[in-house]
């Protein structure tokens, strides 16, 4: 396996906000953005976790609950007041309710609502205030964290999660089309099964883990290091003509 390229300073001069940045993919992407030269706001409803993560001189924590419009608005407003209007936003905060999500006939309405509140309504609210800010500075780049479950039947026993991610994919395309002529780009990364705290239930179940990995043509689970570079590319000016795209970085999982 070839080594993952290191930081190249491609985000120098950028100001980024990453939701769900206290852990997992969000933390890894935020850390990489810092290494690439950006100022980075680590946004998370886990305020203590955000403070622990945002240790660099060019990083700051933001307590933000993406399900609460007042919280999202306040987070963006506080950044703007300090001259930190983000020209890069990563819409990454998400939940997957293992042991509660289910096939549609067995799914409780409460589980559906709690999942969609974070994954889809949270994406909507983050996009809403990200776009408002970017319109004041002449544009920017927004990157959404999607899922193979939103593309194919990979999440047949996760109705709420899979549908929320499918909705996020559609939302991203809609916003991309609406603001392409105003300098705002919106693209979606489709990660693989990536071993973070979000999927610890699978990681700790050898049979379940083996079943998922067997569906990845490259033969292994993904890592956050596999994803960071694609987020950097989509956040940077190297992707200046890319919008409305869904970029699969999933070891071939969605090609089957």
XYZ file of C-alpha atoms in Angstrom:
256
model
C 0.000 0.000 0.000
C 1.387 3.405 -0.985
C 1.931 5.940 1.806
C -0.685 8.648 2.224
C 0.747 12.001 1.035
C 1.538 14.458 3.815
C 0.443 18.074 4.225
C 1.263 20.466 1.388
C -0.046 23.810 2.661
C -2.893 23.831 0.141
C -5.306 25.521 2.554
C -3.126 28.442 3.575
C -5.294 31.520 3.987
C -8.519 29.514 4.360
C -10.861 29.601 7.336
C -12.680 26.319 7.892
C -15.431 25.007 10.132
C -15.876 21.260 10.616
C -18.936 19.849 12.393
C -18.587 16.701 14.455
C -14.932 17.630 14.909
C -14.428 16.236 18.412
C -13.786 12.715 17.132
C -13.708 10.352 14.155
C -13.639 11.571 10.575
C -14.423 15.137 11.631
C -11.465 15.288 14.024
C -9.106 13.801 11.433
C -10.235 16.226 8.720
C -10.020 19.235 11.049
C -6.518 18.225 12.143
C -5.436 17.793 8.524
C -6.870 21.196 7.586
C -4.786 22.771 10.356
C -1.707 20.985 9.026
C -2.543 22.297 5.548
C -2.411 25.894 6.789
C -6.072 26.724 7.507
C -7.591 28.359 10.533
C -10.058 25.750 11.764
C -13.144 25.931 13.970
C -13.772 22.540 15.601
C -17.559 22.502 16.006
C -19.282 19.846 18.098
C -22.127 19.531 20.582
C -19.513 17.873 22.816
C -17.987 21.167 23.892
C -15.348 19.521 26.086
C -14.340 17.225 23.232
C -14.048 20.178 20.872
C -11.819 21.984 23.361
C -9.615 18.921 23.719
C -9.301 18.561 19.936
C -8.683 22.213 19.051
C -5.216 22.575 20.544
C -3.327 24.180 17.650
C -2.638 27.921 17.609
C -4.773 28.225 14.464
C -7.683 26.203 15.878
C -10.619 27.132 18.072
C -13.472 25.115 19.582
C -17.104 25.966 18.867
C -19.928 24.473 20.934
C -22.580 23.715 18.328
C -25.608 21.428 18.346
C -26.525 21.050 14.670
C -30.112 20.083 15.552
C -30.702 23.491 17.195
C -30.958 26.455 14.822
C -30.125 28.970 17.548
C -26.963 27.041 18.391
C -25.857 26.874 14.755
C -26.634 30.552 14.158
C -24.787 31.569 17.325
C -21.734 29.512 16.385
C -21.421 31.117 12.956
C -22.153 34.576 14.386
C -19.411 34.249 17.015
C -16.913 33.287 14.329
C -17.979 36.177 12.098
C -17.631 38.642 14.970
C -13.991 37.605 15.302
C -13.283 37.794 11.570
C -13.536 34.030 11.119
C -16.290 33.756 8.473
C -15.602 30.265 7.073
C -14.850 29.928 3.368
C -14.654 26.155 3.898
C -17.313 24.191 5.795
C -17.380 20.431 6.301
C -20.869 19.122 7.107
C -19.898 15.991 8.967
C -21.808 15.662 12.267
C -23.861 12.473 12.308
C -25.304 9.623 14.331
C -26.017 5.981 13.600
C -28.245 4.425 16.243
C -27.084 0.832 16.466
C -29.540 -1.411 18.260
C -32.379 1.027 17.521
C -32.366 1.637 13.761
C -34.041 -1.196 11.871
C -35.822 -2.368 8.739
C -38.790 -0.128 8.020
C -41.526 -2.388 9.450
C -39.701 -2.513 12.780
C -38.530 1.097 13.014
C -39.784 3.361 15.797
C -40.751 6.891 14.783
C -38.579 8.313 17.565
C -35.469 6.632 16.127
C -36.316 7.982 12.681
C -36.710 11.490 14.067
C -33.561 11.466 16.201
C -31.475 10.214 13.283
C -32.876 12.694 10.778
C -32.623 15.562 13.279
C -28.845 15.200 13.347
C -27.984 13.821 9.926
C -30.372 15.689 7.650
C -31.852 18.616 9.571
C -28.388 19.220 10.987
C -26.967 19.272 7.465
C -29.692 21.701 6.358
C -29.012 24.110 9.228
C -25.244 23.963 8.756
C -25.618 24.581 5.026
C -28.050 27.444 5.646
C -25.636 29.418 7.818
C -22.535 28.378 5.898
C -24.064 29.737 2.683
C -25.216 32.942 4.375
C -21.681 33.582 5.566
C -20.054 32.707 2.255
C -22.351 35.099 0.398
C -20.798 37.936 2.414
C -17.229 37.011 1.407
C -17.711 36.071 -2.244
C -18.023 32.304 -2.016
C -16.434 29.184 -0.609
C -16.424 25.404 -0.567
C -18.765 23.113 1.373
C -18.041 19.398 1.719
C -20.635 16.927 3.016
C -19.860 13.538 4.564
C -22.201 11.096 2.848
C -22.417 7.305 3.010
C -22.610 4.233 0.745
C -25.945 3.553 2.448
C -27.320 6.648 0.728
C -26.355 5.308 -2.699
C -27.316 1.629 -2.625
C -28.988 -0.911 -0.367
C -25.990 -1.214 1.925
C -28.055 -0.095 4.928
C -31.133 -2.292 4.573
C -31.385 -2.710 8.352
C -30.642 0.980 8.962
C -33.664 2.666 7.412
C -33.331 5.938 9.296
C -29.586 6.288 8.753
C -29.588 5.276 5.083
C -32.492 7.567 4.208
C -30.949 10.482 6.077
C -27.739 10.088 4.084
C -29.644 9.768 0.799
C -31.390 13.000 1.729
C -28.060 14.641 2.440
C -26.778 13.645 -1.011
C -29.834 15.225 -2.645
C -29.581 18.314 -0.465
C -25.976 18.797 -1.498
C -26.817 18.659 -5.203
C -29.695 21.110 -4.739
C -27.592 23.664 -2.878
C -24.759 23.258 -5.400
C -27.129 24.091 -8.252
C -28.664 27.044 -6.414
C -25.397 28.805 -5.623
C -22.967 27.761 -8.364
C -23.226 31.180 -9.991
C -22.453 32.907 -6.688
C -19.104 31.308 -6.030
C -20.235 28.595 -3.609
C -19.338 24.982 -4.346
C -20.936 21.970 -2.647
C -19.579 18.442 -2.988
C -20.100 15.187 -1.115
C -17.535 12.618 -0.018
C -18.798 9.030 0.207
C -16.560 7.297 2.762
C -16.296 3.530 3.150
C -16.991 1.566 6.286
C -14.479 3.527 8.374
C -13.432 2.290 11.789
C -14.163 5.165 14.150
C -16.112 5.396 17.388
C -19.330 5.792 15.393
C -19.213 2.122 14.329
C -17.691 0.569 17.449
C -20.648 -1.825 17.643
C -19.521 -3.379 14.336
C -15.815 -3.167 15.091
C -16.333 -5.202 18.262
C -18.343 -7.907 16.450
C -15.922 -10.018 14.347
C -18.679 -11.611 12.254
C -20.408 -8.310 11.466
C -17.094 -6.639 10.675
C -16.012 -9.472 8.368
C -19.342 -9.322 6.523
C -18.907 -5.616 5.757
C -15.229 -5.859 4.832
C -16.073 -8.724 2.461
C -18.145 -6.249 0.432
C -15.214 -3.867 -0.056
C -13.315 -4.854 -3.232
C -10.016 -3.507 -1.884
C -10.325 -5.982 0.964
C -10.016 -3.832 4.060
C -11.867 -1.316 6.182
C -11.261 2.354 5.569
C -9.324 4.647 7.869
C -9.570 8.369 8.417
C -6.166 8.717 6.727
C -7.733 7.348 3.528
C -10.190 10.263 3.482
C -8.316 13.361 4.593
C -6.701 14.125 1.237
C -10.009 14.133 -0.640
C -11.495 16.624 1.812
C -8.395 18.793 1.356
C -8.765 18.632 -2.432
C -12.447 19.598 -2.344
C -11.771 22.392 0.158
C -8.897 23.794 -1.886
C -8.754 25.877 -5.038
C -7.495 22.782 -6.875
C -11.155 21.743 -7.177
C -12.415 25.170 -8.200
C -14.552 23.807 -11.074
C -16.079 20.932 -9.065
C -19.552 21.295 -7.618
C -22.525 18.997 -7.151
C -20.236 15.961 -7.232
C -20.343 12.851 -5.084
C -16.820 11.472 -4.706
C -16.664 7.847 -3.560
C -13.579 7.020 -1.508
C -14.828 3.637 -0.394
C -12.447 0.970 -1.657
C -14.882 0.218 -4.464
C -17.815 -0.507 -2.145
C -20.371 1.362 -4.278
C -19.143 -0.149 -7.551
C -20.601 -3.584 -6.816
